[in-house]
């Protein structure tokens, strides 16, 4: 604002103002104090902060001094720059979140107060009211020029600091979005929240989660539940500013700010006076002294909410940072906590689903190793260690008729509960098909139909069901292995070393690999090869040999290297394979089944070829009686002769040549009669005057188990009997 009409006054007014300035200079501190008292009455909220109060006196002294310097200079002198302390105070106002309008009001009030003080002093120095009037006009002009110039610089410093804070907060928000929720682990996610916010934002960050968020054990309203400190981080070593340790359970006092924050879901900004420590901040007198010594002055309490659930509470504490939290800090803390809450809830849901799926899968897998006379087995199942979750890998060992055993391994595509449940359904189907003694390729064909039916039952938003499966049947009598694959990697076979050899050759058998289950319309083929006694069959899913940073060929090479010098025990072989191939947590589920083959002693197998003549039945009975006598099983002679008689008669009457009787002594006594007919017998109840129809009923009554299996060249009807307690010991049976 300019007043050109007072320029011609000459030097009288300038000289008077210069004398007035020199007179007031010794009273600068007094004048500054008077101005501050007036401002404190007008804007008391600005001086509630000790840092602002301490800086304001120095800043006011510098302003008064600068104005007096301006009065002593000649007309036309440039307006001095704003004092450095004024710029520092403007930045401090910005950090405290005080609106710039209040800062400018403080400048106007301060300018007005200083003019009043100078005018009062001018009236004391002279009685010339014309001179006083002209001096006041010059004083107003100079004062406004100075206030405008200095306030512009202070506002620029204020805005620069606000922009810097905004940029800092944007960077903090960006860091939070990138660094919080990198895993699906609840504790790690809480730790990431504390790591992001400690130092740049708060001096201590603590995360408490309700029991309901951790294990669903909590009940009742949030304020009644126990919390657990899952993560905390401080700028001080050892975290002396926290009364709790990680993992410690606690409950806040009734009616305290944390309880109200949890109950209402509203965040709280709590300012703490130097000597006042609420019980929820310092539960003990000793810890209260520690916090007072540290200078704790403000706390943010931000509830963790996600998808309508209250998960816990985050505390942001400042003690080393002089600036207390403001409303902008509260909004920033709420935004970061909101993102963290979603990540914690994701981790919580993943953890629960993973635990459920893992429990389901382990319940569906074999509970333990079942003693098998045909093979010695050991198995391992490892769930995925990544966020992919539990998959649908499975294995099984199924006893079959005729001393044979089925070895199964499979993998359902996908992860989670759906994959685990699908795995259970497929494993049940495989056992059902194995129970009717289907050949490997036929079994996979039926299993393929099951998967296709499951696909039709799925809703459109579900992922299409697909799986791979390897089904192998080992016969200890013939020492032959028949197997078929539906998109699954073939087993690794290790045969005994040659006489004097040091290594065991390991490799994959030559076998056709069919399509994965669920495609339909494509055939499966059965491969067959002979296995010497004491050979190894290693069945596994692809998680054992493939993973991040390792290709399948390298995994297979490592597997063969381990098996080339494998120990005798299948259990030790499993341990060595996992140690070599999976030193850390696997990226995918792993199912591993190791089987060492055994051969049945020829002395425990008796075979008789029979003509298609009813007269051959008596010879079959005598043959069976003689064999049982040689095996020391005379107690089973009567029932065995009855079973043999009925089975042979059935084959002669309804089957086709060639007909063969075979007795197998293993953990049970098995009677088998084979013929070239594919017609399967069935159990029925004969009527009073029927001449036949009672044979299989008698067999079913005498035998522990019985059934029919079909092959390429006919069928076999078999019946098993339990060995007597005082008869042949299973220890004598290989």
XYZ file of C-alpha atoms in Angstrom:
734
model
C 0.000 0.000 0.000
C 1.546 3.325 -1.003
C 0.922 6.923 0.149
C 2.796 9.167 -2.346
C 1.457 12.401 -0.808
C 3.679 12.026 2.276
C 6.909 11.883 0.268
C 7.435 15.726 0.307
C 7.478 15.884 4.094
C 11.261 16.043 4.015
C 13.538 14.540 6.556
C 11.652 15.641 9.679
C 9.458 12.521 9.875
C 12.358 10.210 8.932
C 14.561 11.768 11.590
C 11.813 11.413 14.183
C 11.250 7.742 13.343
C 14.984 7.104 13.481
C 15.206 8.685 16.952
C 12.156 6.673 18.023
C 13.741 3.433 16.792
C 17.000 4.128 18.643
C 15.060 4.876 21.799
C 13.043 1.630 21.570
C 15.943 -0.665 20.677
C 16.965 -1.351 24.310
C 13.336 -2.371 24.972
C 13.112 -4.951 22.173
C 12.735 -7.914 24.507
C 10.101 -6.099 26.538
C 8.143 -5.175 23.415
C 8.331 -8.768 22.142
C 6.996 -10.047 25.463
C 4.065 -7.636 25.347
C 3.218 -8.722 21.810
C 3.362 -12.419 22.745
C 1.081 -11.901 25.733
C -1.445 -10.227 23.471
C -1.201 -12.990 20.877
C -1.526 -15.596 23.580
C -4.817 -14.033 24.623
C -6.088 -13.876 21.045
C -4.787 -17.265 19.787
C -3.977 -19.387 22.849
C -4.082 -22.685 20.896
C -0.972 -21.667 18.970
C 1.154 -21.662 22.097
C 0.052 -24.950 23.615
C 3.121 -26.485 21.990
C 6.314 -25.947 23.996
C 8.461 -25.821 20.840
C 6.297 -23.064 19.321
C 6.345 -21.099 22.569
C 10.133 -21.295 22.804
C 10.671 -20.293 19.181
C 8.062 -17.524 19.154
C 9.938 -15.226 21.558
C 13.104 -15.319 19.493
C 11.111 -14.858 16.291
C 9.192 -11.852 17.705
C 12.418 -10.219 18.881
C 13.857 -10.617 15.387
C 10.722 -9.098 13.807
C 10.788 -6.086 16.165
C 14.516 -5.617 15.550
C 14.030 -5.821 11.778
C 11.269 -3.183 11.876
C 13.362 -0.854 14.028
C 16.249 -1.307 11.589
C 13.876 -0.315 8.799
C 12.842 2.879 10.680
C 16.482 3.900 11.082
C 17.317 3.531 7.383
C 16.851 6.287 4.826
C 13.663 6.448 2.702
C 13.723 4.129 -0.269
C 15.746 1.403 1.491
C 14.727 -2.163 0.546
C 12.525 -4.109 2.920
C 14.647 -6.614 4.873
C 14.151 -10.327 4.408
C 12.132 -12.303 6.913
C 14.313 -13.495 9.825
C 15.495 -17.141 9.660
C 13.630 -17.899 12.860
C 10.390 -16.756 11.235
C 10.938 -19.284 8.452
C 11.691 -21.987 11.022
C 8.508 -21.119 12.886
C 6.491 -21.285 9.659
C 7.900 -24.747 8.999
C 7.105 -25.773 12.564
C 3.490 -24.602 12.127
C 3.324 -26.750 8.987
C 4.668 -29.802 10.822
C 2.148 -29.252 13.605
C -0.665 -29.104 11.078
C -1.757 -25.584 12.112
C -3.629 -23.889 9.231
C -1.724 -21.142 7.466
C -4.649 -18.767 8.052
C -3.899 -18.830 11.781
C -0.264 -18.080 11.073
C -1.221 -15.037 8.963
C -3.676 -13.877 11.618
C -0.859 -14.028 14.124
C 1.212 -11.815 11.809
C -1.596 -9.257 11.465
C -2.236 -9.153 15.186
C 1.474 -8.876 15.909
C 1.888 -6.062 13.385
C -1.080 -4.190 14.857
C 0.253 -4.611 18.372
C 3.701 -3.367 17.421
C 2.261 -0.291 15.682
C 0.223 0.515 18.764
C 3.339 0.236 20.935
C 5.357 2.494 18.627
C 2.533 5.061 18.387
C 2.217 5.120 22.158
C 5.928 5.749 22.499
C 5.769 8.426 19.769
C 3.091 10.314 21.739
C 5.434 10.314 24.715
C 8.314 11.738 22.644
C 6.514 14.751 21.122
C 3.359 16.828 21.411
C 3.299 17.712 17.713
C 0.198 15.804 16.598
C 0.861 16.645 12.967
C 4.286 15.002 13.240
C 2.800 12.065 15.106
C 0.159 11.667 12.380
C 2.736 11.804 9.598
C 5.027 9.386 11.461
C 2.129 6.983 11.983
C 1.314 7.065 8.282
C 4.961 6.365 7.411
C 5.027 3.633 10.071
C 1.905 1.976 8.618
C 3.430 2.052 5.143
C 6.719 0.549 6.250
C 5.008 -1.943 8.530
C 2.667 -3.255 5.841
C 5.523 -3.511 3.369
C 7.528 -5.504 5.897
C 4.608 -7.729 6.934
C 3.649 -8.445 3.338
C 7.231 -9.241 2.369
C 8.032 -11.383 5.405
C 4.658 -13.171 5.447
C 5.148 -14.129 1.805
C 8.473 -15.738 2.680
C 7.013 -17.458 5.733
C 4.009 -18.751 3.770
C 6.386 -20.031 1.107
C 8.417 -21.830 3.797
C 5.162 -23.130 5.312
C 3.949 -24.454 1.952
C 7.340 -25.926 1.131
C 7.300 -27.827 4.409
C 3.711 -28.947 3.834
C 4.657 -30.189 0.361
C 7.642 -31.986 1.811
C 5.449 -33.589 4.456
C 2.880 -34.517 1.836
C 5.580 -36.046 -0.342
C 6.943 -37.873 2.674
C 3.513 -39.209 3.502
C 2.913 -40.242 -0.084
C 6.226 -42.067 -0.032
C 5.267 -43.701 3.252
C 1.915 -44.743 1.804
C 3.636 -46.100 -1.276
C 6.124 -48.034 0.863
C 3.270 -49.421 2.908
C 1.460 -50.633 -0.206
C 4.617 -52.359 -1.441
C 6.058 -53.754 1.790
C 2.990 -54.717 3.840
C 1.346 -57.990 2.871
C 4.222 -59.554 0.952
C 3.464 -62.894 2.624
C 0.365 -64.705 3.794
C 1.677 -64.966 7.332
C -0.172 -63.040 10.065
C 2.850 -62.335 12.237
C 5.068 -61.336 9.343
C 2.405 -58.954 8.006
C 2.161 -57.279 11.429
C 5.959 -57.024 11.553
C 5.970 -55.374 8.125
C 3.527 -52.754 9.415
C 5.857 -51.908 12.302
C 8.926 -51.825 10.038
C 7.328 -49.400 7.567
C 6.051 -46.930 10.183
C 8.849 -46.915 12.762
C 11.393 -44.127 12.393
C 9.875 -41.966 9.663
C 6.423 -41.800 11.220
C 6.478 -43.042 14.806
C 9.041 -43.913 17.461
C 7.169 -47.049 18.547
C 4.607 -49.115 16.644
C 2.828 -51.999 18.354
C 0.250 -54.371 16.851
C -2.208 -56.218 19.094
C -4.579 -58.806 17.630
C -7.668 -60.234 19.258
C -7.756 -63.953 19.960
C -10.660 -64.188 17.537
C -8.401 -62.963 14.758
C -5.752 -65.529 15.578
C -7.665 -68.704 16.391
C -11.364 -67.839 16.681
C -11.193 -68.691 20.381
C -12.441 -65.306 21.554
C -16.125 -64.698 22.225
C -18.199 -61.759 23.289
C -17.760 -58.075 22.427
C -14.322 -56.831 21.340
C -13.689 -54.953 24.588
C -14.058 -58.188 26.563
C -11.538 -60.169 24.619
C -7.921 -60.836 25.341
C -5.386 -59.451 22.928
C -1.930 -60.656 22.005
C 1.048 -58.521 21.090
C 2.067 -60.008 17.732
C 4.605 -57.391 16.647
C 6.286 -54.233 17.874
C 9.222 -52.097 16.823
C 10.939 -49.118 18.404
C 13.660 -46.669 17.445
C 15.301 -47.690 20.738
C 17.155 -50.960 21.128
C 15.341 -53.515 23.242
C 12.012 -51.695 22.950
C 12.092 -50.156 26.474
C 9.118 -47.946 25.585
C 6.768 -50.949 25.518
C 5.578 -52.687 28.700
C 4.791 -55.862 26.739
C 6.835 -58.382 24.820
C 5.945 -60.026 21.536
C 3.671 -63.015 22.080
C 2.403 -61.774 25.431
C -1.345 -61.816 26.078
C -2.974 -58.873 27.818
C -6.225 -56.963 28.257
C -6.625 -53.183 28.470
C -8.440 -51.715 31.508
C -12.191 -51.291 31.218
C -13.167 -47.847 30.002
C -9.703 -47.061 28.666
C -9.121 -45.385 25.322
C -7.977 -48.616 23.592
C -11.129 -50.414 24.744
C -13.319 -47.577 23.485
C -11.454 -47.505 20.196
C -12.056 -51.232 19.728
C -15.696 -50.972 20.764
C -16.566 -47.970 18.594
C -14.156 -48.618 15.733
C -13.010 -44.976 15.866
C -9.367 -43.980 15.930
C -8.051 -41.868 18.793
C -5.366 -39.167 18.930
C -4.220 -38.973 22.530
C -1.982 -36.153 23.744
C -0.197 -36.943 27.011
C 1.063 -34.297 29.432
C 4.536 -34.670 30.860
C 3.561 -36.140 34.219
C 0.208 -37.735 33.302
C 0.527 -41.347 32.168
C -2.776 -43.202 31.687
C -2.784 -46.752 33.112
C -3.233 -48.256 29.650
C -0.007 -46.526 28.535
C 2.036 -47.368 31.634
C 0.507 -50.239 33.619
C 3.184 -49.941 36.307
C 4.823 -47.043 38.129
C 8.290 -48.113 37.010
C 7.309 -48.137 33.364
C 5.602 -44.798 33.811
C 8.917 -43.328 34.976
C 10.625 -44.806 31.904
C 8.077 -43.215 29.576
C 8.310 -39.847 31.326
C 12.082 -39.921 30.998
C 11.737 -40.741 27.298
C 9.343 -37.819 26.881
C 6.329 -39.680 25.504
C 3.846 -37.036 24.405
C 1.335 -38.429 21.889
C -0.251 -41.728 20.847
C -2.437 -42.798 17.946
C -4.829 -45.706 18.522
C -6.066 -47.121 15.231
C -8.376 -50.186 15.155
C -7.725 -52.821 12.502
C -10.910 -53.415 10.510
C -11.347 -55.691 7.512
C -14.504 -57.039 5.863
C -16.663 -56.078 8.823
C -14.455 -57.741 11.455
C -12.417 -56.066 14.176
C -9.018 -57.747 14.173
C -7.105 -55.722 16.736
C -5.438 -52.398 17.446
C -2.312 -50.570 16.281
C -0.516 -48.084 18.543
C 1.697 -45.376 17.075
C 3.766 -43.623 19.755
C 6.036 -40.571 19.636
C 8.591 -39.613 22.257
C 11.885 -38.918 20.494
C 10.161 -37.061 17.657
C 9.337 -33.636 19.061
C 6.324 -32.991 16.847
C 3.163 -34.549 18.263
C 0.737 -36.396 16.038
C -1.838 -34.226 14.296
C -5.061 -34.885 12.411
C -3.196 -35.443 9.144
C -1.016 -38.028 10.874
C -4.153 -39.727 12.140
C -5.589 -39.931 8.622
C -2.299 -41.330 7.326
C -2.163 -43.913 10.124
C -5.737 -44.947 9.371
C -4.961 -45.428 5.686
C -1.868 -47.531 6.383
C -3.644 -49.538 9.090
C -6.571 -50.150 6.748
C -4.273 -51.632 4.132
C -2.483 -53.697 6.758
C -5.808 -54.944 8.147
C -6.818 -56.301 4.739
C -3.448 -58.043 4.418
C -3.734 -59.475 7.941
C -7.249 -60.669 7.197
C -6.049 -62.283 3.969
C -3.275 -63.999 5.902
C -5.742 -65.061 8.591
C -8.161 -66.539 6.064
C -5.339 -68.215 4.168
C -3.915 -69.685 7.383
C -7.279 -71.087 8.398
C -8.051 -72.475 4.955
C -4.574 -73.954 4.733
C -4.914 -75.560 8.167
C -8.339 -76.932 7.235
C -7.119 -78.230 3.886
C -4.018 -79.731 5.470
C -6.090 -81.432 8.160
C -8.483 -82.739 5.538
C -5.691 -83.953 3.303
C -3.815 -85.713 6.091
C -7.058 -87.316 7.223
C -7.583 -88.623 3.694
C -4.027 -89.899 3.230
C -2.934 -93.276 4.667
C -2.559 -93.006 8.445
C 0.563 -95.159 8.571
C 2.600 -97.768 6.792
C 0.643 -101.008 6.465
C 2.786 -104.118 6.572
C 2.846 -105.703 3.119
C 4.430 -109.040 2.287
C 4.926 -108.022 -1.354
C 6.770 -104.759 -0.693
C 8.378 -102.761 2.096
C 7.194 -99.166 1.814
C 7.889 -95.729 3.241
C 6.146 -92.489 2.357
C 6.285 -88.745 2.908
C 3.886 -85.905 2.329
C 5.067 -82.271 2.468
C 2.597 -79.396 2.030
C 3.645 -76.401 -0.012
C 5.578 -73.757 1.850
C 4.495 -70.886 -0.406
C 1.305 -68.855 -0.524
C -0.051 -71.312 -3.107
C -1.540 -73.361 -0.273
C -2.128 -77.042 0.268
C -2.562 -78.985 -2.952
C -4.132 -82.262 -3.965
C -1.151 -84.618 -3.953
C -1.770 -88.131 -2.650
C -0.289 -91.609 -2.476
C -1.656 -94.988 -1.482
C -0.661 -98.616 -0.946
C -3.553 -101.016 -1.623
C -3.381 -104.777 -0.969
C -4.806 -106.843 -3.823
C -5.739 -110.475 -4.217
C -3.114 -113.080 -5.011
C -0.475 -111.484 -2.741
C -0.228 -108.501 -5.102
C -0.101 -104.843 -4.102
C -1.086 -101.609 -5.846
C 1.069 -98.501 -5.538
C -0.625 -95.201 -6.347
C 0.480 -91.581 -6.561
C -1.555 -88.682 -7.926
C -1.785 -84.906 -8.099
C -4.925 -82.775 -8.394
C -4.325 -79.497 -10.225
C -4.863 -76.496 -7.951
C -4.597 -75.753 -4.264
C -6.787 -75.254 -1.240
C -9.845 -76.994 0.132
C -11.254 -77.795 -3.300
C -8.064 -79.589 -4.338
C -7.863 -81.489 -1.041
C -11.511 -82.555 -1.245
C -11.093 -83.608 -4.879
C -8.041 -85.618 -3.905
C -10.100 -87.465 -1.291
C -12.795 -88.308 -3.824
C -10.272 -89.601 -6.351
C -8.405 -91.654 -3.763
C -11.690 -93.241 -2.698
C -12.533 -93.984 -6.334
C -9.127 -95.584 -6.939
C -9.601 -97.841 -3.910
C -13.065 -98.824 -5.120
C -11.784 -99.664 -8.599
C -8.790 -101.504 -7.133
C -11.127 -103.579 -5.017
C -12.671 -105.047 -8.167
C -9.178 -105.779 -9.505
C -9.266 -103.658 -12.646
C -6.158 -103.602 -14.778
C -4.169 -100.321 -14.574
C -5.349 -98.917 -17.915
C -8.982 -99.852 -17.221
C -8.789 -98.327 -13.760
C -7.512 -95.023 -15.162
C -10.251 -95.058 -17.805
C -12.901 -95.341 -15.081
C -11.105 -92.694 -13.013
C -11.110 -90.397 -16.039
C -14.896 -90.802 -16.217
C -15.130 -89.851 -12.537
C -13.180 -86.635 -13.124
C -15.345 -85.741 -16.124
C -18.489 -86.213 -14.011
C -16.969 -84.003 -11.328
C -16.341 -81.312 -13.936
C -19.989 -81.375 -14.940
C -21.025 -80.928 -11.304
C -18.849 -77.846 -10.819
C -20.251 -74.331 -10.953
C -19.110 -72.035 -13.801
C -16.940 -69.900 -11.479
C -14.977 -72.881 -10.173
C -11.715 -73.936 -11.721
C -12.014 -77.003 -13.942
C -10.945 -80.202 -12.204
C -7.908 -81.947 -13.600
C -5.465 -84.450 -12.162
C -2.630 -86.825 -12.915
C -2.292 -90.351 -11.580
C 0.119 -93.265 -11.703
C -1.225 -96.724 -10.859
C 1.171 -99.682 -10.532
C 0.516 -103.300 -9.554
C 3.354 -105.519 -8.336
C 3.029 -109.332 -8.213
C 5.597 -110.977 -5.869
C 4.904 -114.399 -7.389
C 5.825 -113.491 -10.973
C 7.928 -110.479 -9.868
C 6.291 -108.434 -12.608
C 5.057 -104.847 -12.354
C 2.142 -103.570 -14.439
C 1.497 -99.840 -14.498
C -0.291 -97.069 -16.353
C 0.060 -93.298 -16.183
C -2.472 -90.530 -16.701
C -0.164 -87.593 -17.355
C 2.045 -88.482 -14.401
C 5.829 -88.793 -14.386
C 6.902 -92.483 -14.497
C 8.441 -94.028 -11.389
C 12.177 -94.356 -10.972
C 13.303 -97.999 -10.840
C 16.469 -99.126 -9.075
C 17.455 -102.764 -9.607
C 19.925 -104.620 -7.381
C 23.570 -104.171 -8.277
C 25.244 -106.965 -10.170
C 27.470 -109.306 -8.208
C 30.469 -107.333 -7.007
C 29.011 -104.052 -8.262
C 29.062 -100.950 -6.121
C 26.260 -98.883 -7.652
C 22.605 -99.501 -8.331
C 21.486 -98.422 -11.803
C 18.519 -96.035 -11.616
C 16.236 -94.960 -14.432
C 12.701 -94.577 -15.716
C 11.018 -97.633 -17.212
C 9.890 -97.623 -20.805
C 6.158 -97.019 -20.526
C 3.472 -95.050 -22.351
C 2.202 -91.924 -20.576
C -1.448 -91.172 -21.211
C -3.248 -87.816 -21.017
C -4.162 -86.217 -17.664
C -7.466 -87.157 -16.114
C -10.440 -85.096 -17.221
C -9.791 -84.827 -20.956
C -11.836 -87.861 -21.971
C -11.856 -89.841 -25.200
C -8.150 -90.754 -25.147
C -6.862 -94.231 -24.265
C -4.531 -95.327 -21.509
C -2.032 -98.134 -21.915
C -0.536 -100.620 -19.468
C 3.187 -101.171 -19.460
C 4.714 -104.287 -17.906
C 8.240 -105.210 -16.908
C 9.971 -107.642 -14.582
C 11.511 -106.527 -11.322
C 14.208 -108.584 -9.604
C 13.756 -109.121 -5.926
C 15.014 -106.237 -3.736
C 14.365 -103.642 -6.451
C 13.218 -100.113 -5.639
C 10.167 -98.381 -7.045
C 10.154 -94.624 -6.328
C 6.840 -92.899 -7.071
C 6.448 -89.151 -6.532
C 4.662 -86.006 -7.655
C 6.404 -83.307 -9.698
C 6.939 -81.105 -6.633
C 9.856 -83.353 -5.667
C 11.906 -82.743 -8.801
C 10.671 -79.375 -10.128
C 10.562 -75.991 -8.485
C 11.624 -72.358 -8.687
C 15.151 -72.136 -10.040
C 15.430 -75.857 -10.828
C 14.299 -77.709 -13.942
C 12.929 -81.233 -14.073
C 16.023 -82.753 -15.716
C 18.279 -81.480 -12.965
C 15.850 -82.755 -10.332
C 15.758 -86.204 -11.931
C 19.545 -86.281 -12.120
C 19.811 -85.501 -8.404
C 17.210 -88.143 -7.595
C 19.173 -90.788 -9.510
C 22.416 -89.774 -7.828
C 20.853 -90.301 -4.410
C 19.292 -93.631 -5.391
C 22.544 -94.908 -6.889
C 23.913 -95.270 -3.353
C 20.650 -95.641 -1.496
C 20.565 -97.394 1.884
C 18.500 -100.501 2.491
C 15.749 -98.871 4.513
C 12.994 -97.113 2.506
C 12.579 -94.722 5.439
C 16.200 -93.617 5.134
C 15.811 -93.329 1.360
C 12.884 -90.922 1.832
C 14.914 -88.796 4.233
C 17.900 -88.632 1.879
C 15.769 -87.720 -1.112
C 14.037 -84.893 0.710
C 17.323 -83.582 2.112
C 18.941 -83.553 -1.336
C 16.006 -82.287 -3.393
C 14.126 -80.095 -0.904
C 16.532 -78.515 1.582
C 13.970 -75.768 2.238
C 10.204 -75.560 2.233
C 8.849 -76.857 -1.095
C 7.156 -74.477 -3.498
C 4.571 -77.146 -4.311
C 3.099 -80.104 -2.481
C 5.182 -83.257 -2.514
C 4.021 -86.860 -2.247
C 6.744 -89.512 -2.151
C 6.331 -93.302 -2.019
C 9.318 -95.650 -1.917
C 8.738 -99.418 -2.222
C 11.328 -102.195 -2.014
C 10.058 -105.320 -3.730
C 10.039 -108.804 -2.311
C 9.607 -112.104 -4.092
C 7.408 -114.899 -2.813
C 9.267 -118.125 -2.066
C 8.363 -120.718 -4.736
C 7.781 -123.205 -1.913
C 4.810 -121.047 -0.872
C 3.089 -121.286 -4.252
C 1.456 -124.480 -5.531
C -0.081 -124.733 -9.019
C -2.153 -127.457 -10.721
C -3.496 -127.447 -14.266
C -6.955 -128.990 -14.567
C -8.904 -130.434 -17.486
C -12.398 -129.232 -18.180
C -13.855 -132.450 -16.688
C -15.990 -132.761 -13.525
C -13.893 -135.741 -12.532
C -10.948 -133.375 -11.970
C -12.616 -131.888 -8.891
C -11.624 -134.759 -6.615
C -8.023 -134.544 -7.793
C -8.023 -130.818 -7.027
C -9.254 -131.523 -3.499
C -6.481 -134.098 -2.916
C -3.902 -131.707 -4.319
C -5.035 -128.980 -1.934
C -5.021 -131.365 1.044
C -1.473 -132.533 0.257
C -0.197 -128.953 -0.117
C -1.716 -127.881 3.174
C -0.188 -130.874 4.913
C 3.231 -129.887 3.546
C 2.703 -126.327 4.791
C 1.550 -127.478 8.216
C -1.966 -126.146 7.758
C -3.982 -129.310 8.304
C -6.496 -127.343 10.356
C -7.549 -125.520 7.178
C -7.857 -128.682 5.119
C -11.622 -129.147 5.415
C -12.623 -125.567 4.509
C -9.958 -125.325 1.839
C -11.120 -128.541 0.144
C -14.660 -127.175 0.211
C -13.576 -123.836 -1.318
C -11.413 -125.582 -3.955
C -14.222 -127.956 -4.832
C -16.733 -125.148 -5.386
C -14.365 -122.899 -7.326
C -13.098 -125.669 -9.609
C -16.609 -126.923 -10.207
C -17.749 -123.419 -11.102
C -14.857 -122.995 -13.565
C -15.485 -126.392 -15.216
C -19.222 -125.815 -15.489
C -19.275 -122.181 -16.633
C -15.743 -121.374 -17.787
C -13.411 -122.419 -20.579
C -10.059 -124.134 -20.694
C -7.343 -123.771 -19.711
C -8.252 -124.062 -16.029
C -5.684 -123.736 -13.272
C -5.718 -124.030 -9.488
C -3.183 -122.023 -7.496
C -2.596 -121.965 -3.735
C -0.579 -119.098 -2.234
C 0.712 -119.026 1.329
C 1.495 -115.538 2.495
C -0.005 -113.603 5.387
C -3.201 -115.435 4.391
C -3.993 -118.609 2.478
C -5.284 -117.798 -0.995
C -7.067 -120.236 -3.310
C -7.273 -119.130 -6.958
C -8.973 -120.794 -9.896
C -8.449 -119.252 -13.317
C -10.106 -119.990 -16.658
C -10.312 -118.414 -20.100
C -13.888 -117.178 -19.785
C -14.605 -113.503 -19.043
C -18.037 -114.236 -17.573
C -18.061 -113.146 -13.949
C -19.923 -115.235 -11.345
C -22.205 -113.552 -8.862
C -23.469 -114.484 -5.472
C -27.161 -115.399 -5.211
C -29.427 -117.153 -2.777
C -30.624 -120.532 -4.120
C -34.252 -121.550 -3.767
C -35.278 -124.791 -2.033
C -35.520 -126.971 -5.130
C -32.599 -125.410 -7.098
C -29.836 -127.876 -7.967
C -27.123 -125.167 -8.065
C -26.444 -121.659 -6.926
C -25.068 -122.538 -3.494
C -21.357 -122.824 -4.372
C -20.311 -119.181 -4.113
C -22.503 -118.745 -1.045
C -20.513 -121.529 0.657
C -17.246 -119.936 -0.477
C -18.337 -116.578 0.911
C -19.194 -118.194 4.252
C -15.905 -120.091 4.529
C -13.516 -117.414 3.236
C -12.446 -114.187 4.834
C -12.574 -112.424 1.450
C -13.355 -113.509 -2.062
C -13.697 -111.927 -5.453
C -13.025 -111.983 -9.158
C -10.387 -110.256 -11.230
C -10.250 -110.058 -14.988
C -7.211 -110.206 -17.193
C -6.476 -110.136 -20.897
C -6.997 -113.910 -21.188
C -9.886 -114.583 -18.824
C -10.670 -114.300 -15.153
C -9.548 -115.504 -11.736
C -11.886 -116.345 -8.865
C -10.070 -116.165 -5.538
C -10.799 -116.696 -1.863
C -8.664 -115.844 1.157
C -8.615 -117.532 4.534
C -6.959 -116.328 7.712
C -4.148 -118.503 9.047
C -4.746 -120.235 12.369
C -2.993 -118.734 15.365
C -0.938 -121.892 15.945
C -0.339 -122.523 12.240
C 2.328 -121.192 9.927
C 3.816 -117.979 11.205
C 3.877 -114.991 8.936
C 7.506 -114.644 9.893
C 8.137 -117.749 7.828
C 6.452 -116.189 4.834
C 8.451 -113.775 2.712
